[in-house]
Tab-separated table of C-alpha atoms in Angstrom:
chain	number	residue	atom	x	y	z
U	1	GLN	CA	-9.611	-2.585	34.156
U	2	ILE	CA	-8.083	0.749	33.100
U	3	VAL	CA	-7.517	-0.625	29.586
U	4	VAL	CA	-11.141	-1.784	29.349
U	5	PHE	CA	-12.489	1.558	30.637
U	6	VAL	CA	-10.410	3.658	28.235
U	7	GLN	CA	-11.222	1.327	25.355
U	8	ASP	CA	-14.964	1.550	26.038
U	9	PHE	CA	-14.796	5.344	26.303
U	10	ASP	CA	-13.040	5.699	22.970
U	11	GLN	CA	-15.362	3.238	21.244
U	12	ARG	CA	-18.367	5.352	22.188
U	13	ALA	CA	-16.588	8.458	20.908
U	14	ARG	CA	-15.814	6.721	17.592
U	15	ARG	CA	-19.134	4.994	16.973
U	16	HIS	CA	-19.634	6.953	13.728
U	17	ALA	CA	-16.131	6.118	12.413
U	18	THR	CA	-14.642	3.084	10.659
U	19	LEU	CA	-11.305	1.350	11.134
U	20	ILE	CA	-9.888	-0.575	8.169
U	21	LEU	CA	-7.388	-3.220	9.299
U	22	ALA	CA	-4.563	-4.337	7.006
U	23	TYR	CA	-3.142	-7.860	7.352
U	24	HIS	CA	-0.703	-9.808	5.198
U	25	ASP	CA	0.095	-13.465	5.921
U	26	ILE	CA	-1.525	-15.733	8.523
U	27	VAL	CA	0.789	-18.495	9.761
U	28	PRO	CA	-1.186	-21.767	9.907
U	29	HIS	CA	-1.320	-23.725	13.163
U	30	GLY	CA	1.887	-25.733	13.608
U	31	ALA	CA	3.826	-23.901	10.883
U	32	VAL	CA	7.004	-21.975	11.597
U	33	ARG	CA	7.339	-18.283	10.837
U	34	GLY	CA	9.734	-17.004	8.215
U	35	GLY	CA	10.378	-14.108	5.890
U	36	ASP	CA	9.800	-10.497	6.915
U	37	ALA	CA	8.666	-11.226	10.464
U	38	SER	CA	6.240	-8.330	10.942
U	39	LEU	CA	4.014	-9.557	8.094
U	40	HIS	CA	3.393	-13.090	9.351
U	41	LEU	CA	0.779	-13.323	12.101
U	42	PRO	CA	0.168	-16.707	13.793
U	43	GLN	CA	-3.300	-18.133	13.225
U	44	ALA	CA	-4.119	-18.370	16.947
U	45	GLN	CA	-3.216	-14.696	17.405
U	46	PHE	CA	-5.368	-13.739	14.414
U	47	ALA	CA	-8.288	-15.720	15.854
U	48	ASP	CA	-7.960	-13.917	19.182
U	49	GLN	CA	-7.922	-10.558	17.385
U	50	LEU	CA	-11.078	-11.414	15.449
U	51	ASP	CA	-12.863	-12.363	18.664
U	52	ALA	CA	-11.739	-9.161	20.381
U	53	LEU	CA	-12.795	-7.073	17.383
U	54	ALA	CA	-16.236	-8.673	17.127
U	55	ARG	CA	-16.931	-7.906	20.797
U	56	THR	CA	-16.500	-4.167	20.304
U	57	HIS	CA	-17.042	-3.362	16.605
U	58	ASP	CA	-19.483	-4.085	13.809
U	59	VAL	CA	-17.335	-5.921	11.244
U	60	VAL	CA	-18.674	-5.006	7.803
U	61	PRO	CA	-17.652	-5.565	4.157
U	62	LEU	CA	-15.430	-2.944	2.586
U	63	ASP	CA	-18.028	-1.812	0.066
U	64	VAL	CA	-20.538	-1.251	2.872
U	65	ALA	CA	-18.033	0.821	4.839
U	66	LEU	CA	-17.195	2.956	1.802
U	67	GLY	CA	-20.829	3.380	0.753
U	68	GLY	CA	-22.939	6.371	1.672
U	69	GLY	CA	-25.789	6.817	4.077
U	70	ALA	CA	-24.524	4.858	7.087
U	71	PRO	CA	-27.285	4.498	9.692
U	72	ALA	CA	-26.856	5.605	13.300
U	73	ARG	CA	-25.177	2.894	15.371
U	74	ALA	CA	-23.917	2.249	18.848
U	75	ARG	CA	-20.516	0.780	17.894
U	76	PRO	CA	-17.698	1.718	15.511
U	77	ARG	CA	-17.287	-0.232	12.296
U	78	ALA	CA	-14.294	-2.332	11.333
U	79	VAL	CA	-13.197	-3.740	7.966
U	80	ILE	CA	-10.726	-6.602	7.519
U	81	THR	CA	-8.374	-6.559	4.530
U	82	PHE	CA	-5.384	-8.605	3.378
U	83	ASP	CA	-2.657	-7.484	0.977
U	84	ASP	CA	-0.647	-9.752	-1.356
U	85	ALA	CA	-2.852	-12.906	-1.370
U	86	TYR	CA	-0.444	-14.962	0.718
U	87	TYR	CA	-1.174	-18.680	0.885
U	88	GLY	CA	-1.579	-18.421	4.666
U	89	ALA	CA	-4.131	-15.609	4.316
U	90	VAL	CA	-6.343	-17.366	1.741
U	91	THR	CA	-6.314	-20.608	3.752
U	92	ALA	CA	-5.787	-20.157	7.515
U	93	GLY	CA	-6.993	-16.554	7.485
U	94	VAL	CA	-10.167	-17.292	5.529
U	95	GLU	CA	-10.767	-20.367	7.699
U	96	GLU	CA	-10.940	-18.198	10.827
U	97	LEU	CA	-13.166	-15.638	9.133
U	98	ALA	CA	-15.570	-18.302	7.864
U	99	ARG	CA	-15.774	-19.847	11.332
U	100	ARG	CA	-17.113	-16.519	12.613
U	101	ALA	CA	-19.039	-15.501	9.471
U	102	LEU	CA	-16.952	-12.325	9.201
U	103	PRO	CA	-16.383	-10.556	5.856
U	104	ALA	CA	-13.025	-9.492	4.428
U	105	THR	CA	-11.395	-8.276	1.225
U	106	ILE	CA	-8.225	-9.821	-0.234
U	107	PHE	CA	-6.174	-7.470	-2.414
U	108	VAL	CA	-4.484	-9.476	-5.153
U	109	PRO	CA	-1.445	-8.845	-7.397
U	110	PRO	CA	-2.333	-11.410	-10.129
U	111	GLY	CA	1.101	-11.303	-11.731
U	112	LEU	CA	2.661	-12.727	-8.567
U	113	LEU	CA	0.216	-15.601	-8.035
U	114	GLY	CA	1.355	-19.185	-8.471
U	115	GLY	CA	3.182	-20.072	-5.280
U	116	GLN	CA	5.958	-17.519	-5.704
U	117	PRO	CA	7.962	-16.081	-2.805
U	118	PHE	CA	7.908	-12.331	-2.325
U	119	TRP	CA	11.210	-10.475	-2.564
U	120	TRP	CA	10.890	-8.911	0.916
U	121	ASP	CA	10.566	-12.374	2.460
U	122	VAL	CA	13.449	-13.788	0.437
U	123	LEU	CA	15.785	-10.973	1.486
U	124	ALA	CA	14.698	-10.641	5.128
U	125	PRO	CA	17.213	-11.979	7.658
U	126	ALA	CA	16.283	-14.993	9.750
U	127	GLY	CA	14.635	-14.133	13.066
U	128	ASP	CA	12.600	-11.105	14.037
U	129	ALA	CA	14.892	-8.321	12.807
U	130	GLY	CA	12.825	-7.566	9.726
U	131	LEU	CA	13.965	-6.334	6.334
U	132	ASP	CA	17.008	-4.045	6.373
U	133	ALA	CA	16.012	-0.413	5.791
U	134	GLY	CA	18.790	0.117	3.253
U	135	VAL	CA	17.783	-2.940	1.243
U	136	ARG	CA	14.179	-1.771	1.228
U	137	ALA	CA	15.101	1.768	0.180
U	138	ARG	CA	17.193	0.556	-2.772
U	139	ALA	CA	14.509	-1.925	-3.807
U	140	LEU	CA	11.786	0.710	-3.873
U	141	ALA	CA	13.634	3.811	-5.062
U	142	THR	CA	16.277	2.461	-7.446
U	143	LEU	CA	14.564	-0.730	-8.594
U	144	ALA	CA	10.955	0.532	-8.445
U	145	GLY	CA	9.733	-2.444	-6.436
U	146	ASN	CA	10.239	-4.787	-9.405
U	147	THR	CA	10.510	-8.315	-8.014
U	148	ARG	CA	12.758	-9.764	-10.729
U	149	ALA	CA	15.107	-6.784	-10.728
U	150	ILE	CA	15.371	-6.772	-6.938
U	151	LEU	CA	16.200	-10.461	-6.662
U	152	GLU	CA	18.697	-10.274	-9.517
U	153	ASP	CA	20.323	-7.233	-7.927
U	154	ALA	CA	20.618	-9.030	-4.585
U	155	GLY	CA	21.764	-12.314	-6.087
U	156	HIS	CA	18.700	-13.903	-4.458
U	157	ALA	CA	18.854	-15.076	-0.849
U	158	PRO	CA	22.252	-15.930	0.624
U	159	ALA	CA	22.773	-19.679	0.753
U	160	ALA	CA	23.133	-19.607	4.547
U	161	ARG	CA	19.525	-18.573	5.041
U	162	PRO	CA	17.052	-21.397	5.710
U	163	PRO	CA	14.408	-22.030	3.039
U	164	LEU	CA	11.137	-20.198	3.494
U	165	PRO	CA	8.194	-22.107	4.999
U	166	SER	CA	5.574	-23.205	2.478
U	167	HIS	CA	2.978	-20.680	3.671
U	168	VAL	CA	5.345	-17.757	2.949
U	169	ARG	CA	4.434	-17.573	-0.716
U	170	SER	CA	1.690	-16.293	-2.956
U	171	ALA	CA	-1.470	-18.313	-3.390
U	172	THR	CA	-2.144	-20.192	-6.588
U	173	GLU	CA	-5.141	-19.203	-8.679
U	174	GLU	CA	-6.917	-22.367	-7.526
U	175	GLU	CA	-6.299	-21.519	-3.850
U	176	LEU	CA	-7.500	-17.969	-4.411
U	177	SER	CA	-10.640	-19.261	-6.137
U	178	ARG	CA	-11.499	-21.446	-3.164
U	179	ALA	CA	-11.112	-18.463	-0.839
U	180	ALA	CA	-13.211	-16.229	-3.112
U	181	ALA	CA	-16.030	-18.810	-3.044
U	182	THR	CA	-16.300	-18.394	0.743
U	183	PRO	CA	-19.325	-16.284	1.739
U	184	GLY	CA	-18.261	-12.774	2.709
U	185	ILE	CA	-14.893	-12.847	0.908
U	186	ALA	CA	-14.389	-10.171	-1.759
U	187	LEU	CA	-11.380	-9.447	-3.962
U	188	GLY	CA	-9.699	-6.184	-4.913
U	189	SER	CA	-6.615	-5.061	-6.825
U	190	HIS	CA	-3.104	-4.726	-5.428
U	191	THR	CA	-1.787	-3.853	-8.933
U	192	TRP	CA	-0.536	-6.477	-11.387
U	193	SER	CA	2.997	-7.098	-10.086
U	194	HIS	CA	3.365	-5.022	-6.881
U	195	PRO	CA	5.704	-2.239	-8.098
U	196	ASN	CA	6.304	1.168	-6.611
U	197	LEU	CA	3.617	2.945	-8.621
U	198	ALA	CA	5.129	6.362	-8.003
U	199	ALA	CA	8.316	5.283	-9.837
U	200	LEU	CA	6.623	4.078	-13.062
U	201	ASP	CA	6.242	5.923	-16.339
U	202	GLU	CA	2.750	6.521	-17.741
U	203	PRO	CA	2.375	3.366	-19.917
U	204	GLU	CA	3.642	1.081	-17.125
U	205	LEU	CA	1.450	2.801	-14.562
U	206	GLY	CA	-1.660	2.436	-16.683
U	207	ASP	CA	-0.993	-1.253	-17.307
U	208	GLU	CA	-0.302	-2.015	-13.639
U	209	LEU	CA	-3.640	-0.464	-12.694
U	210	ALA	CA	-5.989	-1.546	-15.491
U	211	ARG	CA	-4.760	-5.114	-16.024
U	212	PRO	CA	-5.485	-6.588	-12.550
U	213	LEU	CA	-8.996	-5.115	-12.346
U	214	ALA	CA	-9.889	-6.645	-15.725
U	215	TRP	CA	-8.295	-9.980	-14.759
U	216	LEU	CA	-10.251	-10.194	-11.513
U	217	ARG	CA	-13.568	-9.241	-13.098
U	218	GLU	CA	-13.162	-11.874	-15.803
U	219	ARG	CA	-12.840	-14.611	-13.176
U	220	TYR	CA	-14.730	-13.640	-10.042
U	221	ASP	CA	-17.933	-12.121	-8.796
U	222	GLY	CA	-17.784	-9.725	-5.889
U	223	VAL	CA	-14.753	-7.755	-7.096
U	224	VAL	CA	-14.594	-4.318	-5.475
U	225	PRO	CA	-13.201	-1.470	-7.629
U	226	VAL	CA	-10.764	-0.526	-4.892
U	227	LEU	CA	-6.957	-0.437	-5.040
U	228	THR	CA	-4.365	-0.827	-2.298
U	229	TYR	CA	-1.071	0.922	-3.020
U	230	PRO	CA	1.936	-1.448	-2.912
U	231	TYR	CA	4.320	-0.424	-0.118
U	232	GLY	CA	1.854	2.384	0.635
U	233	LEU	CA	3.561	4.524	-2.019
U	234	PHE	CA	1.589	6.859	-4.267
U	235	SER	CA	1.465	10.416	-5.589
U	236	PRO	CA	-1.137	12.770	-7.083
U	237	ARG	CA	-0.205	11.376	-10.515
U	238	VAL	CA	-0.878	7.820	-9.278
U	239	GLN	CA	-4.197	8.877	-7.752
U	240	HIS	CA	-5.276	10.425	-11.047
U	241	ALA	CA	-4.254	7.294	-12.972
U	242	ALA	CA	-6.199	5.086	-10.564
U	243	ARG	CA	-9.346	7.118	-11.142
U	244	ALA	CA	-8.815	6.899	-14.903
U	245	ALA	CA	-8.388	3.106	-14.667
U	246	GLY	CA	-11.853	2.722	-13.159
U	247	TYR	CA	-11.181	2.498	-9.436
U	248	GLU	CA	-13.560	4.186	-7.025
U	249	ALA	CA	-11.189	4.348	-4.053
U	250	ALA	CA	-7.660	3.470	-2.947
U	251	LEU	CA	-6.215	2.550	0.447
U	252	ARG	CA	-2.915	3.318	2.104
U	253	ILE	CA	-1.118	0.906	4.452
U	254	ASP	CA	-0.968	3.427	7.287
U	255	GLY	CA	-3.144	5.928	9.048
U	256	GLY	CA	-5.976	5.756	11.511
U	257	TRP	CA	-9.738	6.037	11.494
U	258	LEU	CA	-11.895	6.627	8.446
U	259	VAL	CA	-14.373	9.424	9.107
U	260	ARG	CA	-16.913	10.236	6.405
U	261	GLY	CA	-16.201	13.497	4.618
U	262	ARG	CA	-12.650	13.901	5.923
U	263	HIS	CA	-10.676	11.850	3.391
U	264	ASP	CA	-10.036	11.841	-0.331
U	265	ALA	CA	-11.383	8.591	-1.811
U	266	PHE	CA	-7.896	7.803	-3.167
U	267	ASP	CA	-6.104	8.491	0.112
U	268	LEU	CA	-7.988	6.337	2.623
U	269	PRO	CA	-6.264	5.235	5.854
U	270	ARG	CA	-5.798	1.745	7.258
U	271	LEU	CA	-4.301	0.359	10.436
U	272	ASP	CA	-1.453	-2.027	9.610
U	273	VAL	CA	-1.567	-4.961	12.052
U	274	SER	CA	1.971	-6.126	12.769
U	275	SER	CA	2.665	-9.617	14.081
U	276	GLY	CA	4.487	-8.009	17.002
U	277	VAL	CA	1.443	-6.301	18.526
U	278	SER	CA	0.317	-7.681	21.900
U	279	ALA	CA	-3.284	-8.565	22.731
U	280	ALA	CA	-3.633	-5.452	24.890
U	281	GLY	CA	-1.907	-3.345	22.242
U	282	PHE	CA	-4.339	-4.580	19.603
U	283	ARG	CA	-7.339	-3.750	21.770
U	284	LEU	CA	-6.036	-0.249	22.453
U	285	ARG	CA	-5.298	0.343	18.762
U	286	VAL	CA	-8.726	-0.738	17.556
U	287	ALA	CA	-10.265	1.450	20.279
U	288	GLY	CA	-8.307	4.423	18.952
U	289	VAL	CA	-6.313	4.917	22.148
U	290	LEU	CA	-3.025	4.065	20.406
U	291	SER	CA	-2.129	4.833	16.794
């Protein structure tokens, strides 16, 4: 009862604000988890979160949330986004959204499509420990988030690790196309190959930003000119390059509520939804009680 009271109080206080949620993979019913544990949310848990969110928020498309002139409303807004275009997200995740007629945006790194594993899943230890902080730091700082370089540097996954489940991979273009044909599903750019943008030189940076937006627009309607920064890493130089490449906004992977007039368009916050959050914890986070 205390949780419900506090949640309701904060929702009224935040009725003019928007919360952008960031998801990664959705683990289909009956599938086992694998990879970097925090990124892989079971489908049943995702469904429960959608139901809880719809009871308290107006779930709107990203372009509506970022547009001007929002009318007065009684409830806060929420936006659902996915990074990486995981197979589980474009299938099980979109299935749950379509069942409820809820919109979402999938941010795609086209250069990693085709059923490929992601380096952070390959190198994560089995179980719930998550990716080692030292491995992550070397991968992002020394190797600039380059998938091929990181896997070569690590010698790929140790042989003792079990193979990754089939959902822990990127979608194919065909799978992405089926998801994009679902009413309410939009696509955005997550760069071409998911590097650390802040570590790239100017030609590489320009290519990583311009190439995916052109690729998406050639193939799909409903592409939003919005970028999500891989690993949440960016700099003023990256922000400037994103503007020059034709984006209208860019999203972090962390932060809290989006309040009109308080944020730079290329430094917009999101709430990263970890697979480890409890039902009560999710409700308190989307109410703004917990960060």
